[in-house]
Amino acid sequence: MRVLVLNPGSSSLKYHLRETVDAGRAAGILLSGQVDWPPGERSSPDRLEAAFDELEATIKSVGSAPEAIGHRVVHGGAQFSTPVRVTAEVTAAIDGLSPLAPLHNRASVACIEAAGQRWPDLPQVAVFDTAFHRSIPDFAARYAIPEDLYRDYPVRRYGFHGISVEMACQDTAAFLDGPVSTLSAVVAHVGNGASVTAVRHGLSVDTSMGMTPLEGLVMGTRSGDLDPSVVLLLQQDGATADEVDHILNHQSGLLAVAGSADMRTVGMAARNGEPRARLAIDMAAYRLAKYVAAYSMVVGGPGALVFTGGVGENSALFREKVVAWLGPLGLGIDAALNNAALNNKAPNTAARDGIRVISTMDSTFPVLVVPSDEERAIAESTAALLAMPTEEG
């Protein structure tokens, strides 16, 4: 089956046309591309229309029409714990969850609707980032707030980046020559959005993002953890709820501290000694290191620390800064291997599908760079769901 994968993120729209075989296993990429939004901007109907014009022309040029469409959807709430076929009701439910993922869910709905207009006869499947985290126990998922808020509203930890983290766990387990059911690891998906997940026996048991993707690490334009009284202070100063939302989701993070949401730009400025850039990277690295240390306890001693996502895979400086804090865990970074991984060249190391070890030989457990492939996971989930017999069949 040829599956067109649409992956709208907080800063881009990625698209892949993947060939799948053997009940869903992804075999190859027929085409791929990405449309980037300017930092801090949301996708707009005009941007999506232009992206779909480009996409449709590219598909025609390669002569391999899709047979199905798979969508990455960030927030599935309590309703969706597995991939589902897209219907009008499913689309409405995804849109209804938009307040919980303001940078993402409406973009997913726009992609679903645009794809339905372009290819009305193709089945569409929604694959949810929150699904992998449904295994988080209540004592880690609940907030210490009045019961009626938990009962009447969706106030709990959902977690995100689950598609990427689950795939990274499968690839890490294979690299370490063990079944994923025995894997305990700390997985850091670091891109424009960033989160870290505690994985025990192959299952998510805690994660840094919460009810929305705003909680947790310092991100490109998102603040991450902060005292809730900051929100009250802004509102007392006259800011509306929408204005507070915009400040914390679109004007904070690296952008607020360093003046850029792009880690490549911030990293270059930091290497040149720019104080704000150095402060921003130090803040982001310190925040992640604190979570890694805590989650190492949660999983009972990890078998690996995994960096994935655009920044996790490509910023040697950021990885170096994070691991520098983790000496008490017995971790050290090999500078040559860390910088070699940046260029996807790591001599004298075992490598499978681009996975690299960047830690020193005497580290208590390996630090790995594992390429993220959310599109592969979405294509496989889409094909597997559509291969299942329907109730009518």
Coordinates of C-alpha atoms in Angstrom, one line a residue, residues 49-342:
E49 CA -3.2 25.4 0.1
A50 CA 0.2 26.3 -1.3
A51 CA 1.8 23.3 0.4
F52 CA -0.9 21.0 -1.1
D53 CA -0.4 22.5 -4.6
E54 CA 3.3 21.7 -4.3
L55 CA 2.5 18.2 -2.9
E56 CA 0.0 17.3 -5.6
A57 CA 2.3 18.4 -8.4
T58 CA 5.2 16.4 -6.9
I59 CA 3.1 13.3 -6.6
K60 CA 2.1 13.6 -10.2
S61 CA 5.7 14.0 -11.3
V62 CA 6.8 10.7 -9.6
G63 CA 3.8 8.8 -11.0
S64 CA 3.0 7.0 -7.7
A65 CA -0.5 8.0 -6.5
P66 CA -1.3 7.4 -2.8
E67 CA -3.8 4.7 -1.9
A68 CA -4.4 6.0 1.7
I69 CA -3.5 9.0 3.8
G70 CA -2.2 8.8 7.4
H71 CA -2.2 11.9 9.7
R72 CA -0.2 12.6 12.7
V73 CA -2.6 14.1 15.3
V74 CA -1.0 15.5 18.4
H75 CA -3.9 15.3 20.9
G76 CA -6.3 12.4 21.2
G77 CA -7.6 13.3 24.6
A78 CA -9.4 10.5 26.4
Q79 CA -11.3 9.5 23.3
F80 CA -8.5 8.0 21.2
S81 CA -6.0 5.5 22.3
T82 CA -5.4 3.8 19.0
P83 CA -5.3 4.8 15.3
V84 CA -8.8 5.4 13.8
R85 CA -10.3 5.8 10.4
V86 CA -11.2 9.4 9.8
T87 CA -14.9 10.3 9.7
A88 CA -16.8 13.5 10.1
E89 CA -17.3 12.6 13.8
V90 CA -13.6 11.9 14.3
T91 CA -12.6 15.2 12.6
A92 CA -15.0 17.1 14.9
A93 CA -13.6 15.4 18.0
I94 CA -10.0 16.2 17.0
D95 CA -11.1 19.9 16.4
G96 CA -12.8 19.9 19.8
L97 CA -9.5 19.0 21.4
S98 CA -7.7 22.0 19.8
P99 CA -7.6 24.1 23.1
L100 CA -5.4 21.3 24.5
A101 CA -2.9 21.5 21.6
P102 CA -3.3 25.0 20.1
L103 CA -0.2 24.7 17.9
H104 CA -1.2 21.4 16.3
N105 CA -4.8 20.0 16.3
R106 CA -6.4 22.7 14.2
A107 CA -3.5 22.2 11.7
S108 CA -4.3 18.5 11.6
V109 CA -8.0 19.2 11.0
A110 CA -7.0 21.6 8.2
C111 CA -4.8 18.9 6.7
I112 CA -7.6 16.3 7.0
E113 CA -10.1 18.5 5.3
A114 CA -7.7 19.6 2.6
A115 CA -6.7 16.0 1.8
G116 CA -10.4 15.0 1.7
Q117 CA -11.0 17.7 -0.9
R118 CA -8.0 16.7 -3.0
W119 CA -8.4 13.0 -2.8
P120 CA -12.0 12.3 -1.8
D121 CA -11.9 8.6 -2.5
L122 CA -8.9 7.8 -0.4
P123 CA -9.3 6.4 3.2
Q124 CA -7.7 8.6 5.8
V125 CA -6.4 7.4 9.2
A126 CA -5.5 9.5 12.3
V127 CA -2.6 8.4 14.4
F128 CA -2.3 10.0 17.8
D129 CA 0.8 11.3 19.7
T130 CA -0.9 10.8 23.0
A131 CA -1.8 7.1 22.6
F132 CA 1.6 5.7 23.7
H133 CA 1.3 7.5 27.0
R134 CA -2.0 5.9 28.1
S135 CA 0.1 3.5 30.2
I136 CA 1.2 6.2 32.6
P137 CA -0.2 5.4 36.0
D138 CA -2.7 7.6 37.7
F139 CA -0.3 8.8 40.4
A140 CA 1.9 10.2 37.7
A141 CA -0.9 11.4 35.4
R142 CA -3.1 13.2 37.9
Y143 CA -2.6 16.8 39.1
A144 CA -3.3 17.6 42.8
I145 CA -6.4 19.7 42.0
P146 CA -10.1 19.5 43.1
E147 CA -11.8 16.3 42.0
D148 CA -14.4 18.1 39.9
L149 CA -11.8 19.6 37.7
Y150 CA -10.5 16.1 36.9
R151 CA -14.0 14.7 36.5
D152 CA -15.6 17.4 34.5
Y153 CA -12.7 18.7 32.5
P154 CA -9.8 16.8 30.7
V155 CA -7.3 18.0 33.4
R156 CA -4.6 15.3 33.5
R157 CA -1.2 14.5 32.0
Y158 CA -1.6 13.1 28.5
G159 CA 1.9 13.4 27.1
F160 CA 3.0 13.9 23.5
H161 CA 5.6 12.8 20.9
G162 CA 4.4 9.3 21.6
I163 CA 4.7 8.2 17.9
S164 CA 8.3 9.2 17.8
V165 CA 9.1 7.8 21.3
E166 CA 7.5 4.5 20.6
M167 CA 9.4 4.1 17.3
A168 CA 12.7 5.1 19.1
C169 CA 12.1 2.5 21.7
Q170 CA 11.6 -0.2 19.1
D171 CA 14.7 0.9 17.2
T172 CA 16.8 1.2 20.5
A173 CA 15.7 -2.3 21.6
A174 CA 16.7 -3.8 18.3
F175 CA 20.1 -1.9 18.4
L176 CA 20.7 -3.3 21.9
D177 CA 19.7 -6.8 20.7
G178 CA 16.8 -7.2 23.1
P179 CA 13.0 -7.2 23.0
V180 CA 11.2 -3.9 23.5
S181 CA 9.2 -5.5 26.3
T182 CA 12.4 -5.5 28.5
L183 CA 13.6 -2.0 27.5
S184 CA 14.0 0.6 30.2
A185 CA 15.2 3.9 28.9
V186 CA 14.9 7.7 29.1
V187 CA 14.0 9.1 25.7
A188 CA 14.4 12.8 24.9
H189 CA 12.6 13.9 21.7
V190 CA 14.0 17.4 21.2
G191 CA 12.9 19.6 18.3
N192 CA 11.1 22.9 18.1
G193 CA 8.8 21.1 20.6
A194 CA 10.5 18.9 23.2
S195 CA 9.7 16.3 25.7
V196 CA 11.3 13.5 27.7
T197 CA 9.7 10.2 28.5
A198 CA 10.5 7.5 31.2
V199 CA 10.1 4.1 29.6
R200 CA 10.0 0.9 31.7
H201 CA 9.5 -2.5 30.1
G202 CA 8.7 -0.8 26.8
L203 CA 5.9 1.3 28.3
S204 CA 5.6 5.0 29.0
V205 CA 5.4 5.5 32.8
D206 CA 5.9 9.3 32.9
T207 CA 6.6 12.2 30.5
S208 CA 7.4 15.9 30.8
M209 CA 4.5 17.3 28.7
G210 CA 1.2 17.4 30.5
M211 CA -2.4 18.2 29.6
T212 CA -1.1 20.3 26.7
P213 CA 2.3 20.4 25.0
L214 CA 3.3 23.5 27.0
E215 CA 4.5 21.8 30.1
G216 CA 8.0 20.5 30.6
L217 CA 11.2 21.4 28.8
V218 CA 12.3 24.7 27.4
M219 CA 11.3 24.7 23.7
G220 CA 11.6 26.8 20.6
T221 CA 8.7 29.2 21.4
R222 CA 7.2 27.5 24.4
S223 CA 8.1 28.3 28.0
G224 CA 7.9 24.8 29.5
D225 CA 7.5 24.5 33.3
L226 CA 6.8 27.8 35.1
D227 CA 5.0 28.9 38.2
P228 CA 1.2 29.1 37.5
S229 CA 1.2 32.4 39.3
V230 CA 2.9 33.9 36.2
V231 CA -0.4 33.4 34.4
L232 CA -2.3 35.1 37.2
L233 CA 0.2 38.0 37.2
L234 CA -0.3 38.5 33.4
Q235 CA -4.0 38.4 33.7
Q236 CA -4.0 40.8 36.7
D237 CA -1.9 43.1 34.5
G238 CA -4.7 43.1 31.9
A239 CA -3.7 40.3 29.5
T240 CA -6.6 38.2 28.1
A241 CA -6.5 34.4 28.1
D242 CA -5.7 34.4 24.4
E243 CA -2.9 36.8 25.0
V244 CA -1.4 34.7 27.8
D245 CA -1.7 31.6 25.5
H246 CA 0.1 33.5 22.7
I247 CA 2.9 34.6 25.1
L248 CA 3.6 31.2 26.5
N249 CA 3.2 29.2 23.3
H250 CA 4.5 31.6 20.7
Q251 CA 6.8 34.1 22.3
S252 CA 8.6 32.2 25.0
G253 CA 11.3 29.5 25.1
L254 CA 14.5 29.9 23.1
L255 CA 12.9 32.7 21.1
A256 CA 12.3 34.8 24.3
V257 CA 15.8 34.2 25.8
A258 CA 18.0 34.1 22.7
G259 CA 15.9 36.0 20.1
S260 CA 15.6 32.9 17.9
A261 CA 13.6 29.7 18.1
D262 CA 16.0 27.8 15.8
M263 CA 18.6 25.9 17.8
R264 CA 21.0 26.0 14.8
T265 CA 21.0 29.8 15.0
V266 CA 21.2 29.8 18.8
G267 CA 24.0 27.3 18.8
M268 CA 26.0 29.2 16.3
A269 CA 25.6 32.4 18.4
A270 CA 26.5 30.5 21.6
R271 CA 29.7 29.2 20.0
N272 CA 30.5 32.8 19.1
G273 CA 30.1 33.8 22.7
E274 CA 26.7 35.6 22.5
P275 CA 25.5 35.8 26.2
R276 CA 21.8 35.4 25.5
A277 CA 22.3 32.4 23.3
R278 CA 24.6 30.7 25.8
L279 CA 22.1 31.3 28.5
A280 CA 19.2 29.9 26.4
I281 CA 21.2 26.7 25.7
D282 CA 22.3 26.3 29.3
M283 CA 18.7 26.7 30.5
A284 CA 17.3 24.2 28.0
A285 CA 20.1 21.7 28.8
Y286 CA 19.8 22.0 32.5
R287 CA 16.0 21.5 32.4
L288 CA 16.4 18.4 30.4
A289 CA 19.2 17.0 32.6
K290 CA 17.0 17.4 35.7
Y291 CA 14.2 15.4 34.0
V292 CA 16.7 12.7 32.9
A293 CA 18.1 12.3 36.4
A294 CA 14.5 12.0 37.9
Y295 CA 13.3 9.6 35.2
S296 CA 16.4 7.4 35.7
M297 CA 15.1 6.8 39.2
V298 CA 11.5 6.3 37.8
V299 CA 12.6 3.5 35.5
G300 CA 14.8 1.8 38.1
G301 CA 18.0 2.5 36.2
P302 CA 17.8 2.9 32.5
G303 CA 19.5 0.8 29.9
A304 CA 20.0 3.8 27.6
L305 CA 19.5 7.5 27.3
V306 CA 18.2 8.3 23.8
F307 CA 18.3 11.6 22.0
T308 CA 15.9 11.9 19.0
G309 CA 14.1 14.6 17.2
G310 CA 15.7 17.4 15.0
V311 CA 17.7 19.1 17.8
G312 CA 18.4 15.8 19.6
E313 CA 19.8 14.3 16.5
N314 CA 21.7 17.3 15.1
S315 CA 22.9 19.5 17.9
A316 CA 26.2 18.1 19.3
L317 CA 26.5 21.2 21.5
F318 CA 23.1 20.6 23.1
R319 CA 23.8 16.9 23.8
E320 CA 27.2 17.8 25.2
K321 CA 25.6 20.4 27.6
V322 CA 23.0 17.9 28.8
V323 CA 25.3 15.0 29.4
A324 CA 27.8 17.3 31.2
W325 CA 25.2 17.5 34.1
L326 CA 24.8 13.7 34.3
G327 CA 28.2 12.7 35.6
P328 CA 26.6 11.6 38.9
L329 CA 24.7 9.0 36.9
G330 CA 28.0 7.7 35.6
L331 CA 27.6 9.2 32.1
G332 CA 30.3 10.8 30.0
I333 CA 30.2 12.0 26.4
D334 CA 32.9 11.1 23.9
A335 CA 33.5 14.4 22.1
A336 CA 34.7 12.7 18.9
L337 CA 31.7 10.4 18.6
N338 CA 29.3 13.2 19.6
N339 CA 30.6 15.4 16.8
A340 CA 30.8 12.5 14.4
A341 CA 27.2 11.7 15.0
L342 CA 26.3 15.3 14.0

